[in-house]
């Protein structure tokens, strides 16, 4: 086995381990029925650490796997729940890790986590406005009435808590993985390659376009 192949096998093993930990956190550490409709799961903490270590695309893949496992095990919301969970996780993880990987410093990590938090709050407000009336059969005015007392505080507290725990645990997780020889002893400060950044840009643009189209269709009273 060549050196590069060996490193890839170790990286896959580490990502599988982190994915399993995120699933366990999702199942055993969740706090359901917040405000009657929301659930807090700490899976984004582990997934963001994974994205900081291995890159944005691996982080998004791990997030999708965890959200899918949640859908087929403990979730009662089906594909809509999968969509909403993945949008929240992917937005937070994706934005935070893209910014962090441009230059791996504590300052960039904080900027990334704050930016990811703000992006996640905005995306989830829009998609709750789009999907909650369809899923729960309530008028959109009722969803708007939940923005200030429930949805904005919940997402802000969730993002702040997850960000703080990521900063608290990241160094320890990296150290443990290095001692286990699952990741190299030194991390590169080079930004992610142009191909990966292009893929991420396409994904973000697609989500933004779909979100805006859905909102426009709502205002046009088509949906």
CSV table of C-alpha atoms in Angstrom, one decimal:
chain,number,residue,atom,x,y,z
A,1,UNK,CA,0.0,0.0,0.0
A,2,UNK,CA,1.5,3.4,-1.0
A,3,UNK,CA,1.8,6.3,1.4
A,4,UNK,CA,-1.0,8.3,-0.2
A,5,UNK,CA,-3.3,5.3,-0.3
A,6,UNK,CA,-2.6,4.6,3.3
A,7,UNK,CA,-3.3,8.2,4.3
A,8,UNK,CA,-6.6,8.0,2.4
A,9,UNK,CA,-7.6,4.8,4.2
A,10,UNK,CA,-6.8,6.3,7.5
A,11,UNK,CA,-8.8,9.5,6.7
A,12,UNK,CA,-11.8,7.5,5.6
A,13,UNK,CA,-11.6,5.5,8.9
A,14,UNK,CA,-11.4,8.8,10.9
A,15,UNK,CA,-14.4,10.2,9.0
A,16,UNK,CA,-16.4,7.1,9.6
A,17,UNK,CA,-15.6,7.3,13.3
A,18,UNK,CA,-16.7,10.9,13.5
A,19,UNK,CA,-19.9,10.2,11.5
A,20,UNK,CA,-20.7,7.4,14.0
A,21,UNK,CA,-20.1,9.8,16.9
A,22,UNK,CA,-22.4,12.4,15.3
A,23,UNK,CA,-25.1,9.7,14.8
A,24,UNK,CA,-24.7,8.7,18.5
A,25,UNK,CA,-24.9,12.3,19.6
A,26,UNK,CA,-28.0,12.8,17.4
A,27,UNK,CA,-29.8,9.8,19.0
A,28,UNK,CA,-28.8,10.1,22.6
A,29,UNK,CA,-28.1,13.8,23.2
A,30,UNK,CA,-31.1,15.3,21.4
A,31,UNK,CA,-33.5,17.6,23.1
A,32,UNK,CA,-36.9,17.3,21.4
A,33,UNK,CA,-40.2,19.4,21.5
A,34,UNK,CA,-38.6,22.8,22.0
A,35,UNK,CA,-41.5,25.2,21.5
A,36,UNK,CA,-43.5,22.1,20.4
A,37,UNK,CA,-41.9,21.8,17.0
A,38,UNK,CA,-38.1,22.1,17.3
A,39,UNK,CA,-35.4,19.7,18.3
A,40,UNK,CA,-31.8,20.4,19.3
A,41,UNK,CA,-29.2,17.9,18.2
A,42,UNK,CA,-25.4,18.5,18.8
A,43,UNK,CA,-24.4,16.6,15.7
A,44,UNK,CA,-23.1,19.8,14.0
A,45,UNK,CA,-20.4,20.0,16.6
A,46,UNK,CA,-18.8,16.8,15.5
A,47,UNK,CA,-19.5,17.3,11.9
A,48,UNK,CA,-18.0,20.8,11.9
A,49,UNK,CA,-14.8,19.4,13.5
A,50,UNK,CA,-14.7,16.8,10.8
A,51,UNK,CA,-15.1,19.5,8.1
A,52,UNK,CA,-12.4,21.6,9.7
A,53,UNK,CA,-10.0,18.6,9.6
A,54,UNK,CA,-10.8,17.0,6.3
A,55,UNK,CA,-12.4,19.7,4.2
A,56,UNK,CA,-15.8,21.1,3.3
A,57,UNK,CA,-16.9,18.4,0.8
A,58,UNK,CA,-16.2,15.5,3.3
A,59,UNK,CA,-18.0,17.5,6.0
A,60,UNK,CA,-21.1,17.8,3.8
A,61,UNK,CA,-21.0,14.1,2.9
A,62,UNK,CA,-20.8,13.2,6.6
A,63,UNK,CA,-23.7,15.5,7.3
A,64,UNK,CA,-25.8,14.0,4.6
A,65,UNK,CA,-25.1,10.5,6.0
A,66,UNK,CA,-26.0,11.5,9.5
A,67,UNK,CA,-29.2,13.2,8.4
A,68,UNK,CA,-30.3,10.2,6.4
A,69,UNK,CA,-29.6,7.8,9.3
A,70,UNK,CA,-31.7,10.1,11.5
A,71,UNK,CA,-34.6,10.0,9.0
A,72,UNK,CA,-34.7,6.2,8.9
A,73,UNK,CA,-34.3,5.7,12.6
A,74,UNK,CA,-35.6,8.2,15.1
A,75,UNK,CA,-37.1,11.0,13.0
A,76,UNK,CA,-40.9,11.2,12.4
A,77,UNK,CA,-40.7,14.0,9.8
A,78,UNK,CA,-39.6,11.9,6.8
A,79,UNK,CA,-38.0,13.5,3.7
A,80,UNK,CA,-39.1,17.0,4.8
A,81,UNK,CA,-37.2,16.5,8.1
A,82,UNK,CA,-34.2,15.2,6.1
A,83,UNK,CA,-34.2,18.3,3.9
A,84,UNK,CA,-34.5,20.7,6.8
A,85,UNK,CA,-31.9,19.0,8.9
A,86,UNK,CA,-29.4,18.8,6.0
A,87,UNK,CA,-30.0,22.5,5.1
A,88,UNK,CA,-29.3,23.6,8.6
A,89,UNK,CA,-26.2,21.4,9.0
A,90,UNK,CA,-24.8,21.9,5.6
A,91,UNK,CA,-25.1,25.7,5.8
A,92,UNK,CA,-23.4,26.0,9.2
A,93,UNK,CA,-20.7,23.5,8.4
A,94,UNK,CA,-20.1,24.6,4.8
A,95,UNK,CA,-19.8,28.3,5.4
A,96,UNK,CA,-17.7,27.8,8.6
A,97,UNK,CA,-15.3,25.3,7.0
A,98,UNK,CA,-14.8,27.2,3.7
A,99,UNK,CA,-13.7,30.3,5.6
A,100,UNK,CA,-11.5,28.3,8.0
A,101,UNK,CA,-9.7,26.4,5.2
A,102,UNK,CA,-8.6,29.6,3.5
A,103,UNK,CA,-6.2,30.0,6.4
A,104,UNK,CA,-6.3,27.7,9.4
A,105,UNK,CA,-6.0,30.1,12.4
A,106,UNK,CA,-8.2,30.6,15.5
A,107,UNK,CA,-9.3,34.0,14.1
A,108,UNK,CA,-10.5,32.4,10.9
A,109,UNK,CA,-12.2,29.6,12.8
A,110,UNK,CA,-14.2,32.2,14.8
A,111,UNK,CA,-15.0,34.2,11.7
A,112,UNK,CA,-16.1,31.1,10.0
A,113,UNK,CA,-18.3,29.9,12.9
A,114,UNK,CA,-20.0,33.3,13.2
A,115,UNK,CA,-20.6,33.5,9.5
A,116,UNK,CA,-21.9,30.0,9.4
A,117,UNK,CA,-24.2,30.8,12.3
A,118,UNK,CA,-25.7,33.9,10.6
A,119,UNK,CA,-26.1,32.0,7.3
A,120,UNK,CA,-27.8,29.1,9.0
A,121,UNK,CA,-30.2,31.4,10.9
A,122,UNK,CA,-31.2,33.1,7.6
A,123,UNK,CA,-31.6,29.9,5.6
A,124,UNK,CA,-33.6,28.2,8.3
A,125,UNK,CA,-36.0,31.2,8.7
A,126,UNK,CA,-36.7,31.2,5.0
A,127,UNK,CA,-37.1,27.4,4.8
A,128,UNK,CA,-39.3,27.3,7.9
A,129,UNK,CA,-41.5,29.9,6.2
A,130,UNK,CA,-41.6,27.8,3.0
A,131,UNK,CA,-42.0,24.3,4.5
A,132,UNK,CA,-43.7,24.5,7.9
A,133,UNK,CA,-47.1,25.5,6.4
A,134,UNK,CA,-46.9,22.6,3.9
A,135,UNK,CA,-45.9,20.1,6.6
A,136,UNK,CA,-48.0,21.2,9.5
A,137,UNK,CA,-51.0,22.7,7.5
A,138,UNK,CA,-50.8,26.1,9.2
A,139,UNK,CA,-51.1,29.5,7.6
A,140,UNK,CA,-47.8,31.3,6.8
A,141,UNK,CA,-48.9,34.2,9.1
A,142,UNK,CA,-48.7,31.7,12.0
A,143,UNK,CA,-45.1,30.9,11.0
A,144,UNK,CA,-44.1,34.6,10.8
A,145,UNK,CA,-45.6,35.0,14.3
A,146,UNK,CA,-43.1,32.3,15.5
A,147,UNK,CA,-40.0,34.1,14.1
A,148,UNK,CA,-39.2,36.4,17.1
A,149,UNK,CA,-40.4,34.4,20.1
A,150,UNK,CA,-39.1,31.0,18.9
A,151,UNK,CA,-37.3,30.4,15.6
A,152,UNK,CA,-34.7,33.3,15.7
A,153,UNK,CA,-33.8,32.7,19.4
A,154,UNK,CA,-33.7,28.9,18.9
A,155,UNK,CA,-31.4,29.0,15.9
A,156,UNK,CA,-29.2,31.7,17.4
A,157,UNK,CA,-28.7,29.8,20.7
A,158,UNK,CA,-28.1,26.6,18.8
A,159,UNK,CA,-25.5,28.1,16.6
A,160,UNK,CA,-23.8,29.9,19.4
A,161,UNK,CA,-23.7,26.8,21.6
A,162,UNK,CA,-22.4,24.6,18.7
A,163,UNK,CA,-19.7,27.2,17.8
A,164,UNK,CA,-18.5,27.4,21.4
A,165,UNK,CA,-18.3,23.6,21.8
A,166,UNK,CA,-16.4,23.3,18.4
A,167,UNK,CA,-13.8,25.8,19.6
A,168,UNK,CA,-13.6,24.0,22.9
A,169,UNK,CA,-13.2,20.5,21.5
A,170,UNK,CA,-11.4,20.9,18.2
A,171,UNK,CA,-7.8,20.9,19.4
A,172,UNK,CA,-8.4,17.9,21.6
A,173,UNK,CA,-10.0,15.9,18.8
A,174,UNK,CA,-7.2,16.8,16.4
A,175,UNK,CA,-4.6,15.8,19.0
A,176,UNK,CA,-6.3,12.5,19.6
A,177,UNK,CA,-6.5,11.7,15.9
A,178,UNK,CA,-2.9,12.6,15.4
A,179,UNK,CA,-1.8,10.3,18.2
A,180,UNK,CA,-3.9,7.5,16.6
A,181,UNK,CA,-2.0,8.3,13.4
A,182,UNK,CA,-5.3,8.8,11.5
A,183,UNK,CA,-4.3,12.2,10.3
A,184,UNK,CA,-0.9,13.7,9.5
A,185,UNK,CA,1.1,15.4,12.3
A,186,UNK,CA,0.9,18.8,10.5
A,187,UNK,CA,-2.0,20.5,8.8
A,188,UNK,CA,-1.5,22.4,5.6
A,189,UNK,CA,-2.5,26.1,5.7
A,190,UNK,CA,-3.2,26.1,1.9
A,191,UNK,CA,-6.7,26.9,0.9
A,192,UNK,CA,-8.8,24.2,-0.6
A,193,UNK,CA,-8.2,23.7,-4.3
A,194,UNK,CA,-10.1,25.6,-7.0
A,195,UNK,CA,-12.1,22.6,-8.1
A,196,UNK,CA,-13.5,22.1,-4.6
A,197,UNK,CA,-14.3,25.8,-4.2
A,198,UNK,CA,-16.1,25.8,-7.6
A,199,UNK,CA,-18.3,22.8,-6.5
A,200,UNK,CA,-19.1,24.6,-3.2
A,201,UNK,CA,-20.0,27.8,-5.0
A,202,UNK,CA,-22.3,25.9,-7.4
A,203,UNK,CA,-24.0,24.2,-4.4
A,204,UNK,CA,-24.5,27.4,-2.5
A,205,UNK,CA,-25.7,29.2,-5.6
A,206,UNK,CA,-28.2,26.4,-6.3
A,207,UNK,CA,-29.6,26.5,-2.7
A,208,UNK,CA,-29.9,30.3,-2.9
A,209,UNK,CA,-31.7,30.2,-6.3
A,210,UNK,CA,-34.1,27.5,-5.1
A,211,UNK,CA,-34.8,29.4,-1.9
A,212,UNK,CA,-35.5,32.6,-3.7
A,213,UNK,CA,-37.7,30.9,-6.3
A,214,UNK,CA,-39.8,29.2,-3.5
A,215,UNK,CA,-40.2,32.6,-1.7
A,216,UNK,CA,-41.3,34.2,-5.0
A,217,UNK,CA,-43.8,31.5,-5.7
A,218,UNK,CA,-45.2,31.9,-2.2
A,219,UNK,CA,-45.6,35.7,-2.7
A,220,UNK,CA,-47.2,35.0,-6.1
A,221,UNK,CA,-49.6,32.7,-4.3
A,222,UNK,CA,-48.7,29.8,-6.5
A,223,UNK,CA,-47.8,27.6,-3.6
